[in-house]
XYZ file of C-alpha atoms in Angstrom:
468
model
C 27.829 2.721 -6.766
C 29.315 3.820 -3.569
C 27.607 3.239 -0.781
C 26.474 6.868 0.970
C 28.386 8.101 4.271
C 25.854 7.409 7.454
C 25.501 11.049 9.683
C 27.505 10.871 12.351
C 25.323 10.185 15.590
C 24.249 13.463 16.899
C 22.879 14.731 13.552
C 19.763 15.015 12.728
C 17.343 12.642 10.719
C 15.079 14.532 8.628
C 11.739 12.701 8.773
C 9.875 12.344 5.096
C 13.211 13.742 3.316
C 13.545 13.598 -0.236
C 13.424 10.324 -1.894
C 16.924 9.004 -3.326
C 16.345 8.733 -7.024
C 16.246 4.486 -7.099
C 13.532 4.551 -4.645
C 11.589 7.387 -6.167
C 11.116 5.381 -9.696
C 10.725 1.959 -7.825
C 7.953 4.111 -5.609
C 6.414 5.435 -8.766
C 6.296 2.410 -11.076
C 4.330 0.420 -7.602
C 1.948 3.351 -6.933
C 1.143 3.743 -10.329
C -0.407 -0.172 -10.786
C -2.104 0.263 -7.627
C -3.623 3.498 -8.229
C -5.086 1.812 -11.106
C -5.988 -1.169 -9.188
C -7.326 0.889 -6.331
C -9.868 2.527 -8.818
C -11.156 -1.105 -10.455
C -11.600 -1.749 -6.307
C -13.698 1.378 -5.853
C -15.753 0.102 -8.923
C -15.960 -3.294 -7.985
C -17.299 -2.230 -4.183
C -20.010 -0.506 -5.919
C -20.870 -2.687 -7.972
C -20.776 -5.436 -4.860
C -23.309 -2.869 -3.079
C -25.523 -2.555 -5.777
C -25.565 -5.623 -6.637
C -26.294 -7.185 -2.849
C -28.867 -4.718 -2.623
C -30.964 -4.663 -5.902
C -30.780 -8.582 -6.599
C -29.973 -9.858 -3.294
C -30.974 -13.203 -4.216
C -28.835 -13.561 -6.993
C -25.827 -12.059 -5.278
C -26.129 -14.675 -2.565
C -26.368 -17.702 -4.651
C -23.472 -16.739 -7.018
C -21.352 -16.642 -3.750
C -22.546 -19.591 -2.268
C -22.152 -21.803 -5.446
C -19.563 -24.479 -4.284
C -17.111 -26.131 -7.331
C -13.349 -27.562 -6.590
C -11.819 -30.974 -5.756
C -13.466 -32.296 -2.721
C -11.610 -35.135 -2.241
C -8.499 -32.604 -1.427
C -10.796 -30.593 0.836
C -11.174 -27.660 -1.817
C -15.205 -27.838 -2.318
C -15.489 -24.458 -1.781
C -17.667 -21.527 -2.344
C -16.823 -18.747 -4.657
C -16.663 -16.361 -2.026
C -14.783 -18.514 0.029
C -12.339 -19.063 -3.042
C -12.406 -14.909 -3.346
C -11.117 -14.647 0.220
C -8.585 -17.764 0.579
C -7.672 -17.816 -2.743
C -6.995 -14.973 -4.317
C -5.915 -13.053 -1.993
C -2.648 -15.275 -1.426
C -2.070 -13.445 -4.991
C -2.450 -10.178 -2.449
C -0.325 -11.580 0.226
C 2.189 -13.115 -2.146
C 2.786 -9.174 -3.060
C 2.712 -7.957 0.192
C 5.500 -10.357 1.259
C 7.583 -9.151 -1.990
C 7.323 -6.001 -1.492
C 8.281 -5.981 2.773
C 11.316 -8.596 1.828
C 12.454 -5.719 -0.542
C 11.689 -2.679 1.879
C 13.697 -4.717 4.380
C 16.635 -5.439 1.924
C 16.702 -2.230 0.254
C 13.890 0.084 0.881
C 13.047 2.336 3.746
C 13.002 -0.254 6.310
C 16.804 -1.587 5.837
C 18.064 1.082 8.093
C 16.740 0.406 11.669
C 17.504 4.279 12.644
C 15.417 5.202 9.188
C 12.664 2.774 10.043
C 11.729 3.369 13.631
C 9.713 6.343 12.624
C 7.285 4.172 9.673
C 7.346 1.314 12.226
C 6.547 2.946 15.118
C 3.662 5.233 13.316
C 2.231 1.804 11.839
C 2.290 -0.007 15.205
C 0.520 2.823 17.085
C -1.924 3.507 14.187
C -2.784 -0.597 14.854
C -2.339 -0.869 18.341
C -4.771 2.825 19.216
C -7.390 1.470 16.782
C -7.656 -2.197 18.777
C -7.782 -0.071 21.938
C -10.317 2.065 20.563
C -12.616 -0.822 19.740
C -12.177 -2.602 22.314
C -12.856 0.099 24.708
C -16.001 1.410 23.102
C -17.186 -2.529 23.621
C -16.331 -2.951 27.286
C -18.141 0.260 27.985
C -21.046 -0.867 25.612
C -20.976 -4.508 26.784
C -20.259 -5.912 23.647
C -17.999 -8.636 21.937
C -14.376 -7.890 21.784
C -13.708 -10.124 19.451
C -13.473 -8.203 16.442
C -10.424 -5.532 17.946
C -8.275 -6.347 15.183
C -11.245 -5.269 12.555
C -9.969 -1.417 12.448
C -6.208 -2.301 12.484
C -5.756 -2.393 8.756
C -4.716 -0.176 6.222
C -5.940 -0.612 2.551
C -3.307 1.063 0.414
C -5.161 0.600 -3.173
C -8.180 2.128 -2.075
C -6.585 5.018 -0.378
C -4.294 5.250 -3.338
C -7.653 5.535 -5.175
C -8.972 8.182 -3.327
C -5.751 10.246 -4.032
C -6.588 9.346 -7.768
C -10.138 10.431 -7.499
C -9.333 13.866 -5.726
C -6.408 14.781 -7.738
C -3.900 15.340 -4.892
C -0.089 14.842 -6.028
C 1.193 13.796 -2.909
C 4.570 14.616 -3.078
C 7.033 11.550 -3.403
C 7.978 10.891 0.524
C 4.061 11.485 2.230
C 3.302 8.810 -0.893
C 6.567 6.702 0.478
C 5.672 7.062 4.193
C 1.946 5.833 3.545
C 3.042 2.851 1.510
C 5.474 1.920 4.180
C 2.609 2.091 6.665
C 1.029 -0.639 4.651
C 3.203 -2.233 3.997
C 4.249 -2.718 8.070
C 0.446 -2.877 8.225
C 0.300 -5.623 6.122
C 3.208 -7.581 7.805
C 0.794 -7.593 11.094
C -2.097 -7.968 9.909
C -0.802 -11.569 8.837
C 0.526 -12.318 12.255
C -2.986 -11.362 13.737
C -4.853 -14.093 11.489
C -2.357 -16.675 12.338
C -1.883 -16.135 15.600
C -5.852 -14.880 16.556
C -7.549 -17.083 13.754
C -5.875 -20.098 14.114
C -8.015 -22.730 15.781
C -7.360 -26.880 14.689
C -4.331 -27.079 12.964
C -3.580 -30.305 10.788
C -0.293 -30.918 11.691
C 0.630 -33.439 8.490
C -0.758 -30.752 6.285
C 1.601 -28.335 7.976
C 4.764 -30.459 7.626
C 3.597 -30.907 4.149
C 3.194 -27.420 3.473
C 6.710 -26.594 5.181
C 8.004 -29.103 3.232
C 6.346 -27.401 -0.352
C 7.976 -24.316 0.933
C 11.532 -25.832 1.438
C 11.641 -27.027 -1.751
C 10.228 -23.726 -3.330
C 13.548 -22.091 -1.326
C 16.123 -24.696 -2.611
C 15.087 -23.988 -6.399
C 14.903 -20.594 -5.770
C 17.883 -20.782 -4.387
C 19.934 -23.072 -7.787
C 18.822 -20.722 -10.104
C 15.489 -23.048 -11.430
C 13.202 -20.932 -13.468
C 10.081 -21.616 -15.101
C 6.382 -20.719 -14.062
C 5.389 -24.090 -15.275
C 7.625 -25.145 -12.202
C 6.501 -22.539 -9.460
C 3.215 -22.364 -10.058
C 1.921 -26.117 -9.632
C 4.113 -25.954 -6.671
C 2.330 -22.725 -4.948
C -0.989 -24.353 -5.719
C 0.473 -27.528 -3.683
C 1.655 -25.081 -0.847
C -1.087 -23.579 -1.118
C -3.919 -26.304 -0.743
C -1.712 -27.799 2.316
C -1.590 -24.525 3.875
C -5.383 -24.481 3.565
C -6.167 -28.276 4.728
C -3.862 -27.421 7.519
C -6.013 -25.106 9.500
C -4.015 -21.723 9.027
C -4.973 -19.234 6.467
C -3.849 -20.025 2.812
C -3.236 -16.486 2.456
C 0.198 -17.404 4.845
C 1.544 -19.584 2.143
C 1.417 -16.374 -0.281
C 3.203 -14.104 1.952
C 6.009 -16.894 2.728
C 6.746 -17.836 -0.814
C 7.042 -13.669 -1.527
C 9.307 -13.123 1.471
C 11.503 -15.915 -0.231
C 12.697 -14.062 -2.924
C 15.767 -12.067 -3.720
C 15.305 -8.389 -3.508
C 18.524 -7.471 -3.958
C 20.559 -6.611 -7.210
C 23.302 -8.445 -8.657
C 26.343 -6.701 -10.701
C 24.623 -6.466 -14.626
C 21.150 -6.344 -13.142
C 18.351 -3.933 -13.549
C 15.615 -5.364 -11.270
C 16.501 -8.292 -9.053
C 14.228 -11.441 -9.167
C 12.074 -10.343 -6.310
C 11.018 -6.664 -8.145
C 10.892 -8.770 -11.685
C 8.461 -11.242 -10.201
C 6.223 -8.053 -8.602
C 6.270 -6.072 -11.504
C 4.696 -9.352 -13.351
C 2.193 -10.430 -10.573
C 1.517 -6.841 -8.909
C -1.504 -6.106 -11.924
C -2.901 -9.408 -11.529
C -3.203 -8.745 -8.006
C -4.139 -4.951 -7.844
C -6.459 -5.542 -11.062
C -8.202 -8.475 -10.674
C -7.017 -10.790 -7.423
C -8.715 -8.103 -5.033
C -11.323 -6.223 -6.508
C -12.945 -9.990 -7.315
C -12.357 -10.242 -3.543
C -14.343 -7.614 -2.377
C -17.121 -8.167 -5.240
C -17.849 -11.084 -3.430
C -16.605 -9.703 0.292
C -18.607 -5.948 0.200
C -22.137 -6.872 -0.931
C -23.793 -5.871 2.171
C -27.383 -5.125 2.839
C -27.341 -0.781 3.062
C -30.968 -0.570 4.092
C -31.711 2.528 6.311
C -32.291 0.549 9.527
C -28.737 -1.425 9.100
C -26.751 1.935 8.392
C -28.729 3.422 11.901
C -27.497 0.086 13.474
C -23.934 1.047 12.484
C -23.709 3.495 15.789
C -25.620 2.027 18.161
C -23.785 -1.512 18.181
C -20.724 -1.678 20.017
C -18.644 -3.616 17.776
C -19.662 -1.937 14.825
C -19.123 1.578 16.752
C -16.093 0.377 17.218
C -15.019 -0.364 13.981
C -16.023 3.040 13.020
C -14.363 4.944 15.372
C -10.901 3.033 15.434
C -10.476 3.618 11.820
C -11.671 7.177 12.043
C -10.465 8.400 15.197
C -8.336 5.539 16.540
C -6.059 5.316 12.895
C -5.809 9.140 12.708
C -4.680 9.565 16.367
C -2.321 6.208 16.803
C -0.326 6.938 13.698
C -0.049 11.125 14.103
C 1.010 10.561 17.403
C 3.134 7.777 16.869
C 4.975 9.515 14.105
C 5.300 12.935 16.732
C 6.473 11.576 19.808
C 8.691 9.409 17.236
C 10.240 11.732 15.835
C 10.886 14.060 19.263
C 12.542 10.564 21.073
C 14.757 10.127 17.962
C 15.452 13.552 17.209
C 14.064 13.400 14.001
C 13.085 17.227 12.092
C 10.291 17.278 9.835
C 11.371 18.113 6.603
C 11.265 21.967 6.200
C 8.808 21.942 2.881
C 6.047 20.148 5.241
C 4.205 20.779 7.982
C 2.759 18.305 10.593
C -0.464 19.114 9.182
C 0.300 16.612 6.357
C 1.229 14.051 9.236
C -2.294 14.136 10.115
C -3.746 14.502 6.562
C -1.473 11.298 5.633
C -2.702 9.345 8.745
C -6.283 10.074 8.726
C -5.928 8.853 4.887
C -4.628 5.716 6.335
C -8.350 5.001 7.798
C -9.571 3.518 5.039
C -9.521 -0.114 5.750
C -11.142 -2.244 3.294
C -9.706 -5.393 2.092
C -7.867 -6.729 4.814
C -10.600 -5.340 7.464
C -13.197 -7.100 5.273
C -11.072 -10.388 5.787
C -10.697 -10.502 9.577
C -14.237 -8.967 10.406
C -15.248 -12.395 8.220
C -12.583 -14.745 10.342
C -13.559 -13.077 13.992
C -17.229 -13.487 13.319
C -17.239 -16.692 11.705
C -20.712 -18.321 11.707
C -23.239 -14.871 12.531
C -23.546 -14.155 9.248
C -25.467 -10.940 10.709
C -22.804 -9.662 12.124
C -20.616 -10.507 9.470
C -22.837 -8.418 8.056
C -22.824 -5.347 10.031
C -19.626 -5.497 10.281
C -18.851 -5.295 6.947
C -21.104 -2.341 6.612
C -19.336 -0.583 9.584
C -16.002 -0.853 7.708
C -17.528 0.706 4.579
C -19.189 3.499 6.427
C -15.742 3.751 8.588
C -13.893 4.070 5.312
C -15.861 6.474 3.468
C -16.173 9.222 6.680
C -12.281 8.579 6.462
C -11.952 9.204 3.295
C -14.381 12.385 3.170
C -11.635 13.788 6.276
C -8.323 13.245 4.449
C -9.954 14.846 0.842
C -10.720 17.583 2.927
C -7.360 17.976 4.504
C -5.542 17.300 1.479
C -7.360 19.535 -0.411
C -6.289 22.266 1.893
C -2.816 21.964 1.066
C -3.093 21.045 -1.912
C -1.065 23.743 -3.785
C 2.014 23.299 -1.657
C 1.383 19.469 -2.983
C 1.474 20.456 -6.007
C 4.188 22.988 -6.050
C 6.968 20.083 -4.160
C 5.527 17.192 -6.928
C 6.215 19.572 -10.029
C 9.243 20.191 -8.568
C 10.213 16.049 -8.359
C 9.022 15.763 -11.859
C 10.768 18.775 -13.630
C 13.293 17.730 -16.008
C 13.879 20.819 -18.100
C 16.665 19.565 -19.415
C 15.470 16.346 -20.915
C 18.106 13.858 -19.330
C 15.250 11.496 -18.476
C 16.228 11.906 -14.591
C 14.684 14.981 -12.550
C 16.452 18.450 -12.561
C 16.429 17.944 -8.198
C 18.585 14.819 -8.586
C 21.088 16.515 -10.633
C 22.582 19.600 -8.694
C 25.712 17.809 -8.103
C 26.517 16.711 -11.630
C 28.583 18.796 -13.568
C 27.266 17.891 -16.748
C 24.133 18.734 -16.098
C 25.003 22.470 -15.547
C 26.584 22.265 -18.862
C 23.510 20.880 -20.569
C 21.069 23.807 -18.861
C 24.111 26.549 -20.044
C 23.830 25.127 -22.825
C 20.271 25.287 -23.126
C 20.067 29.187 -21.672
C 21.992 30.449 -23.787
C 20.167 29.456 -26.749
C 16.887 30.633 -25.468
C 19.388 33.889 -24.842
C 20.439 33.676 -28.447
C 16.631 33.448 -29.746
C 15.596 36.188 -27.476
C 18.243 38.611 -28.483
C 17.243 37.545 -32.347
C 13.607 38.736 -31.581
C 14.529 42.107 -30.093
C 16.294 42.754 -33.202
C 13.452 42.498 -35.234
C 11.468 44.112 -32.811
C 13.482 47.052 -32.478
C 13.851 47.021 -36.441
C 10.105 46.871 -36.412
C 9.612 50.123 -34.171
C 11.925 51.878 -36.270
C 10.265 52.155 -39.197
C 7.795 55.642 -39.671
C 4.524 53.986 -39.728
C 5.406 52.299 -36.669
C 3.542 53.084 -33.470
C 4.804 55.711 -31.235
């Protein structure tokens, strides 16, 4: 396929253009399993609530119960399992899916991915400020800034699901790249931040696990009878070692190839995803935040929400801080690179898109637990502040979203029409020739049956007992 002509430099980028048609089905076919996954999260948070808060005592001891090989330093407890565990199954996707938007997604051009990259960093960066502001002024620990820097992309994806909004195609590519850049930091913030003793020989072993993982990667070697006993190996190390396991997942996924060979459909990287992206949409986090978002709700704890600094300040950096970093990252982006906004949206959607992207739940859940390790009261709160954070977030963008949500719907039936059958969308095919032939073709035998019908209508109004 030939490779498209770059603008020259003075022309114009248009920011959240249409989708080319590769990217649009890859896009599709990933938002699709989380959507689903994002709605078994929603369930499994409720359930976690009511469960914490109807049979507390139960809730407590099924995530306390310890089981695993102590002699390699896995005794752990289920929750702890939930949250180191299976959510290298998370990471592991994450790191896929940012290898392949850096090979051959949105982020392989650097002049493409300044906007996406700066909006993400500026919709982390304003919400850390944000919290850590609101606890200087309030005298309280600062500690948890990096609580309101995430984005969770299954339960916002979720929330789309639940309101019926058909984002069209690029506002649904923009707010997965977000994550996805969100998702790349957020791992450099727990091993930088939450890094404390490091085992140096579990380390080396780990690199070591990982080395080898490249090299067979690397000759070809395939079975998951191979790669998985190894990933559990990298994986343990990673844990004895000090850092958090979850790294070991995002290495191994940035590993792969993501690019396509001549007589391939899906290189391994996007074969691999496709396979291990329901496990970990499905079951890998909404386990996680079963066991992460059982937090006490009582009347007293929600009123302690906003008048605790830290927990203020989770609240208002994924409210205000998330909606204001990434809008205004994303304008004064686009006005430095002399970026347009594409003509069919308004900057209204910007906003609506970006105050979407204050829903912070997994992730969030996971650092609030690692920067307030051992107050499990605060752990507490803090979860609760993430919830509450999430769901005034998440009341905003429906209500936004809803307000356009005709032109949504007009631009995403407009992506999907394929009136002529071809299995690709009518927009992708105004420059192929055959496809004019095939819609001729296919006027002119609605013409045909139309002109049959006003025959027999007009020999129908001819006859005398016909109607005047």
């Amino acid at each position: 396929m030939a490779t498209p002509t770059p603008p020259p430099p003075s022309a114009r980028r248009t920011f959240l253009a249409r989708l080319p048609l590769p990217e649009r089905n890859y896009l599709t076919d990933a938002l699709r399993t989380e959507t689903v996954g994002g709605v078994i999260l929603l369930v499994a948070a409720v359930a976690a609530l009511v469960w914490a808060n109807t049979f507390g005592s139960s809730y407590s001891a099924v995530s306390d119960f310890h089981f695993g090989p102590g002699a390699l330093g896995l005794d752990l407890s289920v929750a702890h399992w939930a949250s180191e565990g299976l959510l290298a199954i998370f990471f592991f996707v994450a790191g896929v899916e940012l290898k392949r938007e850096l090979v051959a997604g949105e982020l392989r051009d650097p002049r493409a991915a300044s906007l996406p990259v700066i909006a993400a960093l500026c919709g982390m960066a304003v919400p850390a400020v944000v919290y850590t502001l609101v606890n200087i002024a309030g005298d309280g620990s600062t500690v948890g800034w990096a609580v309101p820097t995430a984005t969770d992309i299954a339960f916002a994806l979720a929330v789309l699901a639940v309101i019926g909004t058909s984002l069209p195609a690029a506002l649904r590519a923009f707010l997965l790249t977000l994550a996805v850049v969100d998702d790349l930091f957020a791992i450099l913030i727990i091993a930088v931040f939450f890094t404390e003793d490091i085992d140096f020989v579990a380390l080396l072993g780990s690199f070591v696990g990982l080395a080898v993982f490249y090299l067979l990667l690397r000759f070809g070697v395939r079975g998951w009878y191979v790669y998985v006993p190894l990933a559990l190996v990298i994986w343990g190390l990673m844990y004895n070692s000090g850092i958090h396991a979850t790294i070991a997942g995002v290495a191994m996924g940035l590993m792969l190839r993501c690019t396509r060979r001549e007589g391939e459909d899906r290189s391994p990287g996007e074969r691999i995803e496709h396979l291990i992206r329901p496990l970990s949409a499905g079951f890998a986090v909404p386990l996680f935040a079963l066991f992460s978002a059982g937090v006490s709700l009582s009347g007293g704890a929600l009123a302690g929400v906003f008048t605790r600094p830290e927990t203020l300040g989770v609240v208002l950096g994924l409210v205000v801080g998330k909606t204001i970093g990434i809008f205004g990252g994303t304008w004064l982006a686009t006005r430095f690179t002399k970026a347009e906004l594409n003509k069919d949206l308004a900057w209204a959607d910007v906003f609506a898109v970006a105050s979407l992207a204050g829903i912070g739940f997994t992730v969030s859940l996971l650092i609030g637990e690692l920067a307030f390790t051992g107050d499990d009261e605060m752990i507490n709160e803090i979860k609760a502040s993430v919830l509450l954070g999430s769901v005034i977030a998440t009341v905003l963008s429906g209500v936004l979203l809803k307000l356009r949500v005709r032109t949504y719907r007009a631009l995403f039936d407009a992506e999907e029409l394929d009136e002529d059958a071809s299995g690709v969308p009518d927009i992708y095919e105004q420059d192929d020739p055959e496809y004019h032939l095939r819609m001729a073709a296919l006027y002119e035998k609605k013409a045909a049956e139309h002109r049959r019908l006003a025959r027999l209508a007009g020999a129908a109004s001819s006859k005398p007992d016909s109607p005047a």
